[in-house]
Amino acid sequence: MDDLISVIVPAYNVGQYIGKCLDSILGQTYPNLEIILIDDGSTDGTREICEAYRERDSRIIVVHQQNQGALAARNAGIEQAQGKYIGFVDGDDWISERMYQELHGLLKRYDAEVAVCKKNIYSDATGVCFAENDVIAAGYYADCQIADLSDNLFDQIGAESGVPLNLCDKLFARELILQNYGNVNQGLRYFEDLALGFLCVLQAKGIVIINEPFYYYRQRSGSACHSTDPQYLEQLMAFYQSVSQQASAGSDRLKHRLDMFAADRAIYGVNYMMGLNLKNKIPYYIPPFKSIRPDDKVVLYGAGEVGKSFYRFFELTRPGQAVLWVDRQYEKLQREGLQVQDVECLRNQAFDKIIIAVKFRNNAEGIVSSLTEMGIAPEKIIWEQPQTLIDGEERDK
């Protein structure tokens, strides 16, 4: 019989999503699974849905516990797991039917301890779904090559320059997880998955990467990483202290990337997580000023995190240069008090450059295509990987 894979699914108040998540796991082309659902004290019907799925499929194990957070839920699942390999799927996400077939095959072929795929990013707000870009070549990394791989860890938010440390886009040898999960700071409510992913990647005897997007990550406004928490910076410091020693023992570049990641997350926390109502006052992303002249009439396309920051930068440093701000969701944004107009207004607006204010290249490419179909000259359209205030030259290396 094929090796048993344990799939751990932490679930807290994800009743409207958990069905799609479980259906995607049950539909895997790799059948020898045990699916461990950890209901972390849900109050929205998630508990009942988990029980209904347990009755439908004998591969499902359900554990109910009082609400203790994602770290405790994952730990409870790890302690239940019997598989030779362990994977993680968040209760509001879903996976391709081939994910574990492909990752398990790679682990066996190379006798590796970690297999890594890419993620599809799905936005609840817009319904747009696109794949992450490749950040490192596909293939097998072992011995000294793992040091090269670890030098590329710690991606900043929205960046396309680092290997992410999330647990969900990977399949691990069970022993590697057991060796490391108890070493994660048990007080972490943020970054706890990154801490475990970091420890496992550094200690793995072999890592294999496939640049295909098998995991679907759902971005939703109600999730923990999009909620206000005045203790965010305290959590960031606890995470940093818990992994800095291992990073320092790796290489100077790895330690530098950790420092950059912590600085980036600190700025993000002050803007968005501390409850200070500063997110529209302190710019976070810097517009591509080098690509426009001071006298250009500029249009901003996009009013998400990047677009709001760009707009604020223009307000503070170049008032009047941004002659129009557009977004497909302009009606919703206008109700929030933002001066955003319909994209169709571009047809009647004179401008020299249009800056696409989005994080990811794939998303930007779709916008470029729609703009050229409207008859806008390609030389007027600008998209560059958004830089944050602490970026410096790091992303050019």
GROMACS .gro file of C-alpha atoms in nm:
model
  397
    1MET     CA    1   0.000   0.000   0.000
    2ASP     CA    2   0.114   0.358  -0.065
    3ASP     CA    3   0.253   0.559   0.226
    4LEU     CA    4  -0.007   0.715   0.456
    5ILE     CA    5  -0.026   1.096   0.437
    6SER     CA    6  -0.175   1.285   0.733
    7VAL     CA    7  -0.349   1.607   0.626
    8ILE     CA    8  -0.404   1.845   0.919
    9VAL     CA    9  -0.686   2.099   0.882
   10PRO     CA   10  -0.719   2.363   1.159
   11ALA     CA   11  -1.067   2.515   1.144
   12TYR     CA   12  -1.213   2.808   1.334
   13ASN     CA   13  -1.542   2.965   1.223
   14VAL     CA   14  -1.496   2.875   0.857
   15GLY     CA   15  -1.839   2.721   0.808
   16GLN     CA   16  -1.895   2.881   0.469
   17TYR     CA   17  -1.560   2.753   0.336
   18ILE     CA   18  -1.483   2.422   0.509
   19GLY     CA   19  -1.698   2.213   0.274
   20LYS     CA   20  -1.501   2.318  -0.034
   21CYS     CA   21  -1.177   2.259   0.156
   22LEU     CA   22  -1.272   1.906   0.260
   23ASP     CA   23  -1.414   1.814  -0.079
   24SER     CA   24  -1.082   1.907  -0.240
   25ILE     CA   25  -0.890   1.684   0.003
   26LEU     CA   26  -1.129   1.392  -0.027
   27GLY     CA   27  -1.104   1.420  -0.406
   28GLN     CA   28  -0.726   1.374  -0.414
   29THR     CA   29  -0.591   1.132  -0.673
   30TYR     CA   30  -0.368   1.004  -0.391
   31PRO     CA   31  -0.619   0.807  -0.180
   32ASN     CA   32  -0.421   0.685   0.123
   33LEU     CA   33  -0.492   0.981   0.348
   34GLU     CA   34  -0.596   1.045   0.704
   35ILE     CA   35  -0.762   1.384   0.735
   36ILE     CA   36  -0.740   1.533   1.083
   37LEU     CA   37  -0.987   1.817   1.141
   38ILE     CA   38  -0.915   2.032   1.444
   39ASP     CA   39  -1.225   2.233   1.534
   40ASP     CA   40  -1.076   2.511   1.744
   41GLY     CA   41  -1.389   2.607   1.937
   42SER     CA   42  -1.595   2.723   1.639
   43THR     CA   43  -1.934   2.885   1.702
   44ASP     CA   44  -2.065   2.923   1.346
   45GLY     CA   45  -2.158   2.567   1.251
   46THR     CA   46  -1.808   2.451   1.156
   47ARG     CA   47  -1.827   2.184   1.428
   48GLU     CA   48  -2.142   2.031   1.282
   49ILE     CA   49  -2.004   2.034   0.928
   50CYS     CA   50  -1.689   1.854   1.044
   51GLU     CA   51  -1.902   1.587   1.213
   52ALA     CA   52  -2.114   1.542   0.900
   53TYR     CA   53  -1.801   1.483   0.691
   54ARG     CA   54  -1.666   1.235   0.945
   55GLU     CA   55  -1.982   1.028   0.900
   56ARG     CA   56  -1.935   1.034   0.522
   57ASP     CA   57  -1.571   0.920   0.502
   58SER     CA   58  -1.379   0.691   0.736
   59ARG     CA   59  -1.051   0.868   0.655
   60ILE     CA   60  -1.164   1.172   0.854
   61ILE     CA   61  -1.075   1.221   1.221
   62VAL     CA   62  -1.234   1.513   1.409
   63VAL     CA   63  -1.088   1.670   1.723
   64HIS     CA   64  -1.286   1.936   1.909
   65GLN     CA   65  -1.108   2.171   2.148
   66GLN     CA   66  -1.167   2.503   2.318
   67ASN     CA   67  -1.049   2.800   2.115
   68GLN     CA   68  -0.671   2.816   2.157
   69GLY     CA   69  -0.550   2.950   1.825
   70ALA     CA   70  -0.390   2.813   1.509
   71LEU     CA   71  -0.068   2.695   1.675
   72ALA     CA   72  -0.246   2.480   1.933
   73ALA     CA   73  -0.478   2.343   1.664
   74ARG     CA   74  -0.188   2.240   1.441
   75ASN     CA   75  -0.004   2.087   1.737
   76ALA     CA   76  -0.312   1.883   1.826
   77GLY     CA   77  -0.323   1.755   1.470
   78ILE     CA   78   0.049   1.670   1.469
   79GLU     CA   79   0.007   1.469   1.788
   80GLN     CA   80  -0.275   1.270   1.625
   81ALA     CA   81  -0.095   1.214   1.294
   82GLN     CA   82   0.012   0.859   1.203
   83GLY     CA   83   0.122   0.917   0.844
   84LYS     CA   84   0.474   0.886   0.712
   85TYR     CA   85   0.422   1.233   0.565
   86ILE     CA   86   0.231   1.538   0.695
   87GLY     CA   87   0.059   1.816   0.503
   88PHE     CA   88  -0.138   2.119   0.622
   89VAL     CA   89  -0.445   2.282   0.466
   90ASP     CA   90  -0.619   2.582   0.623
   91GLY     CA   91  -0.994   2.540   0.661
   92ASP     CA   92  -1.080   2.830   0.430
   93ASP     CA   93  -0.846   2.719   0.148
   94TRP     CA   94  -0.854   2.430  -0.099
   95ILE     CA   95  -0.613   2.222  -0.309
   96SER     CA   96  -0.574   2.079  -0.657
   97GLU     CA   97  -0.676   1.714  -0.686
   98ARG     CA   98  -0.318   1.619  -0.787
   99MET     CA   99  -0.137   1.802  -0.507
  100TYR     CA  100  -0.044   1.513  -0.280
  101GLN     CA  101   0.007   1.267  -0.566
  102GLU     CA  102   0.268   1.501  -0.714
  103LEU     CA  103   0.439   1.602  -0.389
  104HIS     CA  104   0.454   1.246  -0.257
  105GLY     CA  105   0.601   1.126  -0.586
  106LEU     CA  106   0.876   1.387  -0.564
  107LEU     CA  107   0.962   1.296  -0.206
  108LYS     CA  108   0.994   0.929  -0.298
  109ARG     CA  109   1.186   0.992  -0.618
  110TYR     CA  110   1.453   1.203  -0.450
  111ASP     CA  111   1.434   1.058  -0.098
  112ALA     CA  112   1.369   1.414   0.023
  113GLU     CA  113   1.208   1.540   0.344
  114VAL     CA  114   1.023   1.845   0.211
  115ALA     CA  115   0.837   1.895  -0.117
  116VAL     CA  116   0.728   2.248  -0.212
  117CYS     CA  117   0.475   2.370  -0.470
  118LYS     CA  118   0.342   2.715  -0.557
  119LYS     CA  119   0.017   2.875  -0.441
  120ASN     CA  120  -0.273   3.024  -0.631
  121ILE     CA  121  -0.384   3.348  -0.463
  122TYR     CA  122  -0.763   3.391  -0.462
  123SER     CA  123  -0.920   3.720  -0.350
  124ASP     CA  124  -1.264   3.698  -0.192
  125ALA     CA  125  -1.311   4.069  -0.255
  126THR     CA  126  -1.251   4.060  -0.631
  127GLY     CA  127  -1.291   3.694  -0.728
  128VAL     CA  128  -0.953   3.716  -0.906
  129CYS     CA  129  -0.725   3.411  -0.883
  130PHE     CA  130  -0.365   3.401  -1.003
  131ALA     CA  131  -0.055   3.190  -0.942
  132GLU     CA  132   0.255   3.304  -0.761
  133ASN     CA  133   0.556   3.359  -0.981
  134ASP     CA  134   0.856   3.129  -0.969
  135VAL     CA  135   1.114   3.251  -0.717
  136ILE     CA  136   1.366   2.966  -0.738
  137ALA     CA  137   1.437   2.699  -0.996
  138ALA     CA  138   1.247   2.372  -0.970
  139GLY     CA  139   1.451   2.069  -0.874
  140TYR     CA  140   1.617   1.885  -0.588
  141TYR     CA  141   1.827   2.066  -0.327
  142ALA     CA  142   2.050   1.874  -0.087
  143ASP     CA  143   2.362   1.921   0.126
  144CYS     CA  144   2.535   2.247   0.032
  145GLN     CA  145   2.252   2.337  -0.206
  146ILE     CA  146   2.014   2.377   0.089
  147ALA     CA  147   2.235   2.661   0.210
  148ASP     CA  148   2.176   2.833  -0.126
  149LEU     CA  149   1.804   2.773  -0.091
  150SER     CA  150   1.792   2.907   0.265
  151ASP     CA  151   1.956   3.230   0.150
  152ASN     CA  152   1.630   3.300  -0.036
  153LEU     CA  153   1.390   3.252   0.255
  154PHE     CA  154   1.164   3.521   0.404
  155ASP     CA  155   0.957   3.696   0.140
  156GLN     CA  156   0.806   4.033   0.222
  157ILE     CA  157   0.434   4.087   0.183
  158GLY     CA  158   0.345   4.087  -0.185
  159ALA     CA  159   0.707   4.030  -0.287
  160GLU     CA  160   0.814   3.786  -0.554
  161SER     CA  161   1.173   3.758  -0.435
  162GLY     CA  162   1.176   3.495  -0.162
  163VAL     CA  163   1.076   3.136  -0.095
  164PRO     CA  164   0.769   3.150   0.135
  165LEU     CA  165   0.781   2.955   0.460
  166ASN     CA  166   0.409   2.875   0.487
  167LEU     CA  167   0.329   2.515   0.581
  168CYS     CA  168   0.034   2.477   0.346
  169ASP     CA  169   0.222   2.460   0.015
  170LYS     CA  170   0.448   2.176   0.131
  171LEU     CA  171   0.454   1.807   0.222
  172PHE     CA  172   0.689   1.709   0.506
  173ALA     CA  173   0.841   1.389   0.634
  174ARG     CA  174   0.664   1.322   0.964
  175GLU     CA  175   0.988   1.286   1.159
  176LEU     CA  176   1.102   1.632   1.050
  177ILE     CA  177   0.781   1.785   1.187
  178LEU     CA  178   0.806   1.588   1.512
  179GLN     CA  179   1.164   1.704   1.564
  180ASN     CA  180   1.071   2.071   1.533
  181TYR     CA  181   0.712   2.153   1.625
  182GLY     CA  182   0.785   2.158   1.998
  183ASN     CA  183   1.061   2.417   1.942
  184VAL     CA  184   0.818   2.681   1.816
  185ASN     CA  185   0.738   2.953   2.070
  186GLN     CA  186   0.403   2.841   2.209
  187GLY     CA  187   0.294   3.200   2.270
  188LEU     CA  188   0.288   3.287   1.899
  189ARG     CA  189  -0.046   3.376   1.741
  190TYR     CA  190   0.114   3.517   1.425
  191PHE     CA  191   0.407   3.377   1.228
  192GLU     CA  192   0.380   3.040   1.405
  193ASP     CA  193   0.360   2.857   1.072
  194LEU     CA  194   0.662   3.048   0.941
  195ALA     CA  195   0.861   2.951   1.250
  196LEU     CA  196   0.795   2.581   1.198
  197GLY     CA  197   0.850   2.604   0.823
  198PHE     CA  198   1.181   2.781   0.882
  199LEU     CA  199   1.310   2.519   1.127
  200CYS     CA  200   1.209   2.234   0.899
  201VAL     CA  201   1.363   2.384   0.585
  202LEU     CA  202   1.694   2.450   0.761
  203GLN     CA  203   1.713   2.096   0.899
  204ALA     CA  204   1.580   1.903   0.600
  205LYS     CA  205   1.816   1.648   0.444
  206GLY     CA  206   1.668   1.716   0.104
  207ILE     CA  207   1.415   1.960  -0.044
  208VAL     CA  208   1.245   1.930  -0.382
  209ILE     CA  209   1.060   2.215  -0.552
  210ILE     CA  210   0.798   2.199  -0.825
  211ASN     CA  211   0.688   2.528  -0.977
  212GLU     CA  212   0.324   2.433  -1.028
  213PRO     CA  213   0.044   2.597  -0.823
  214PHE     CA  214  -0.145   2.317  -0.644
  215TYR     CA  215  -0.258   2.512  -0.337
  216TYR     CA  216  -0.539   2.772  -0.342
  217TYR     CA  217  -0.486   3.039  -0.076
  218ARG     CA  218  -0.795   3.247  -0.001
  219GLN     CA  219  -0.744   3.611   0.092
  220ARG     CA  220  -1.039   3.731   0.300
  221SER     CA  221  -1.082   4.044   0.507
  222GLY     CA  222  -1.203   3.858   0.818
  223SER     CA  223  -0.899   3.634   0.856
  224ALA     CA  224  -0.652   3.674   1.143
  225CYS     CA  225  -0.383   3.830   0.924
  226HIS     CA  226  -0.626   4.106   0.817
  227SER     CA  227  -0.756   4.194   1.166
  228THR     CA  228  -0.651   4.468   1.407
  229ASP     CA  229  -0.438   4.355   1.701
  230PRO     CA  230  -0.247   4.597   1.929
  231GLN     CA  231  -0.012   4.314   2.030
  232TYR     CA  232   0.105   4.253   1.674
  233LEU     CA  233   0.450   4.404   1.719
  234GLU     CA  234   0.501   4.209   2.040
  235GLN     CA  235   0.420   3.893   1.846
  236LEU     CA  236   0.662   3.993   1.570
  237MET     CA  237   0.941   4.038   1.823
  238ALA     CA  238   0.869   3.700   1.981
  239PHE     CA  239   0.889   3.538   1.637
  240TYR     CA  240   1.212   3.719   1.552
  241GLN     CA  241   1.377   3.616   1.878
  242SER     CA  242   1.268   3.255   1.831
  243VAL     CA  243   1.441   3.213   1.492
  244SER     CA  244   1.722   3.470   1.487
  245GLN     CA  245   1.978   3.235   1.641
  246GLN     CA  246   1.920   2.972   1.372
  247ALA     CA  247   1.930   3.239   1.101
  248SER     CA  248   2.258   3.377   1.233
  249ALA     CA  249   2.406   3.028   1.229
  250GLY     CA  250   2.309   2.990   0.862
  251SER     CA  251   2.464   3.277   0.666
  252ASP     CA  252   2.495   3.655   0.669
  253ARG     CA  253   2.249   3.677   0.380
  254LEU     CA  254   1.989   3.466   0.560
  255LYS     CA  255   2.020   3.681   0.873
  256HIS     CA  256   1.989   3.993   0.657
  257ARG     CA  257   1.672   3.861   0.493
  258LEU     CA  258   1.524   3.786   0.835
  259ASP     CA  259   1.607   4.140   0.949
  260MET     CA  260   1.447   4.282   0.634
  261PHE     CA  261   1.140   4.068   0.685
  262ALA     CA  262   1.104   4.184   1.047
  263ALA     CA  263   1.146   4.550   0.950
  264ASP     CA  264   0.893   4.513   0.669
  265ARG     CA  265   0.640   4.347   0.900
  266ALA     CA  266   0.696   4.613   1.166
  267ILE     CA  267   0.609   4.893   0.923
  268TYR     CA  268   0.310   4.695   0.801
  269GLY     CA  269   0.200   4.638   1.160
  270VAL     CA  270   0.210   5.007   1.248
  271ASN     CA  271   0.006   5.088   0.939
  272TYR     CA  272  -0.252   4.811   0.943
  273MET     CA  273  -0.250   4.600   1.260
  274MET     CA  274  -0.210   4.830   1.559
  275GLY     CA  275  -0.553   4.992   1.557
  276LEU     CA  276  -0.401   5.338   1.513
  277ASN     CA  277  -0.607   5.428   1.202
  278LEU     CA  278  -0.293   5.523   1.015
  279LYS     CA  279  -0.320   5.307   0.707
  280ASN     CA  280  -0.429   5.593   0.482
  281LYS     CA  281  -0.192   5.845   0.644
  282ILE     CA  282   0.150   5.678   0.651
  283PRO     CA  283   0.250   5.550   0.303
  284TYR     CA  284   0.383   5.196   0.293
  285TYR     CA  285   0.450   5.127  -0.075
  286ILE     CA  286   0.654   5.375  -0.281
  287PRO     CA  287   0.531   5.471  -0.632
  288PRO     CA  288   0.774   5.417  -0.923
  289PHE     CA  289   0.872   5.784  -0.933
  290LYS     CA  290   1.183   5.711  -1.144
  291SER     CA  291   0.958   5.602  -1.431
  292ILE     CA  292   0.762   5.930  -1.454
  293ARG     CA  293   0.857   6.294  -1.510
  294PRO     CA  294   0.758   6.561  -1.258
  295ASP     CA  295   0.529   6.722  -1.517
  296ASP     CA  296   0.355   6.397  -1.628
  297LYS     CA  297  -0.017   6.370  -1.573
  298VAL     CA  298  -0.055   6.037  -1.393
  299VAL     CA  299  -0.347   5.797  -1.348
  300LEU     CA  300  -0.341   5.541  -1.066
  301TYR     CA  301  -0.510   5.207  -1.140
  302GLY     CA  302  -0.593   5.008  -0.826
  303ALA     CA  303  -0.716   5.105  -0.480
  304GLY     CA  304  -0.604   4.816  -0.263
  305GLU     CA  305  -0.317   4.839  -0.017
  306VAL     CA  306  -0.071   4.940  -0.288
  307GLY     CA  307  -0.303   5.189  -0.455
  308LYS     CA  308  -0.399   5.362  -0.131
  309SER     CA  309  -0.033   5.399  -0.040
  310PHE     CA  310   0.061   5.530  -0.384
  311TYR     CA  311  -0.223   5.783  -0.372
  312ARG     CA  312  -0.112   5.906  -0.029
  313PHE     CA  313   0.246   5.943  -0.150
  314PHE     CA  314   0.130   6.160  -0.439
  315GLU     CA  315  -0.084   6.367  -0.201
  316LEU     CA  316   0.213   6.430   0.027
  317THR     CA  317   0.494   6.479  -0.225
  318ARG     CA  318   0.342   6.563  -0.564
  319PRO     CA  319  -0.003   6.713  -0.509
  320GLY     CA  320  -0.202   6.744  -0.829
  321GLN     CA  321   0.014   6.512  -1.039
  322ALA     CA  322  -0.226   6.217  -0.999
  323VAL     CA  323  -0.516   6.342  -1.212
  324LEU     CA  324  -0.735   6.030  -1.178
  325TRP     CA  325  -0.763   5.722  -0.953
  326VAL     CA  326  -0.957   5.425  -1.093
  327ASP     CA  327  -1.061   5.077  -0.984
  328ARG     CA  328  -1.317   4.821  -1.100
  329GLN     CA  329  -1.473   4.825  -0.752
  330TYR     CA  330  -1.511   5.202  -0.751
  331GLU     CA  331  -1.867   5.202  -0.612
  332LYS     CA  332  -1.765   5.011  -0.299
  333LEU     CA  333  -1.456   5.227  -0.257
  334GLN     CA  334  -1.656   5.548  -0.295
  335ARG     CA  335  -1.879   5.432  -0.007
  336GLU     CA  336  -1.559   5.408   0.199
  337GLY     CA  337  -1.492   5.775   0.121
  338LEU     CA  338  -1.219   5.724  -0.140
  339GLN     CA  339  -1.201   5.941  -0.452
  340VAL     CA  340  -1.196   5.646  -0.689
  341GLN     CA  341  -1.365   5.649  -1.030
  342ASP     CA  342  -1.479   5.387  -1.281
  343VAL     CA  343  -1.209   5.253  -1.513
  344GLU     CA  344  -1.425   5.367  -1.806
  345CYS     CA  345  -1.337   5.727  -1.713
  346LEU     CA  346  -0.998   5.662  -1.873
  347ARG     CA  347  -1.161   5.701  -2.213
  348ASN     CA  348  -1.227   6.071  -2.143
  349GLN     CA  349  -0.920   6.162  -1.938
  350ALA     CA  350  -0.601   6.310  -2.076
  351PHE     CA  351  -0.289   6.160  -1.915
  352ASP     CA  352   0.073   6.075  -1.985
  353LYS     CA  353   0.126   5.765  -1.772
  354ILE     CA  354  -0.093   5.512  -1.596
  355ILE     CA  355   0.060   5.336  -1.295
  356ILE     CA  356  -0.081   4.993  -1.211
  357ALA     CA  357  -0.087   4.980  -0.832
  358VAL     CA  358  -0.105   4.607  -0.754
  359LYS     CA  359   0.136   4.368  -0.581
  360PHE     CA  360   0.163   4.073  -0.816
  361ARG     CA  361   0.291   4.051  -1.172
  362ASN     CA  362   0.022   3.806  -1.281
  363ASN     CA  363  -0.251   4.043  -1.168
  364ALA     CA  364  -0.078   4.336  -1.336
  365GLU     CA  365  -0.048   4.148  -1.665
  366GLY     CA  366  -0.425   4.099  -1.673
  367ILE     CA  367  -0.479   4.472  -1.618
  368VAL     CA  368  -0.226   4.560  -1.890
  369SER     CA  369  -0.416   4.338  -2.132
  370SER     CA  370  -0.749   4.506  -2.051
  371LEU     CA  371  -0.597   4.853  -2.087
  372THR     CA  372  -0.445   4.778  -2.427
  373GLU     CA  373  -0.783   4.643  -2.539
  374MET     CA  374  -0.925   4.985  -2.445
  375GLY     CA  375  -0.675   5.140  -2.686
  376ILE     CA  376  -0.423   5.272  -2.433
  377ALA     CA  377  -0.069   5.272  -2.573
  378PRO     CA  378   0.161   5.019  -2.399
  379GLU     CA  379   0.432   5.283  -2.353
  380LYS     CA  380   0.196   5.477  -2.125
  381ILE     CA  381   0.146   5.182  -1.889
  382ILE     CA  382   0.377   5.128  -1.591
  383TRP     CA  383   0.395   4.835  -1.353
  384GLU     CA  384   0.693   4.764  -1.131
  385GLN     CA  385   0.718   4.529  -0.834
  386PRO     CA  386   0.600   4.759  -0.549
  387GLN     CA  387   0.876   4.851  -0.307
  388THR     CA  388   0.821   4.929   0.058
  389LEU     CA  389   0.993   5.191   0.268
  390ILE     CA  390   1.260   4.946   0.386
  391ASP     CA  391   1.329   4.774   0.055
  392GLY     CA  392   1.648   4.945  -0.045
  393GLU     CA  393   1.834   4.733  -0.300
  394GLU     CA  394   1.734   4.397  -0.149
  395ARG     CA  395   1.493   4.291  -0.421
  396ASP     CA  396   1.741   4.366  -0.696
  397LYS     CA  397   1.989   4.104  -0.569
   0.00000   0.00000   0.00000
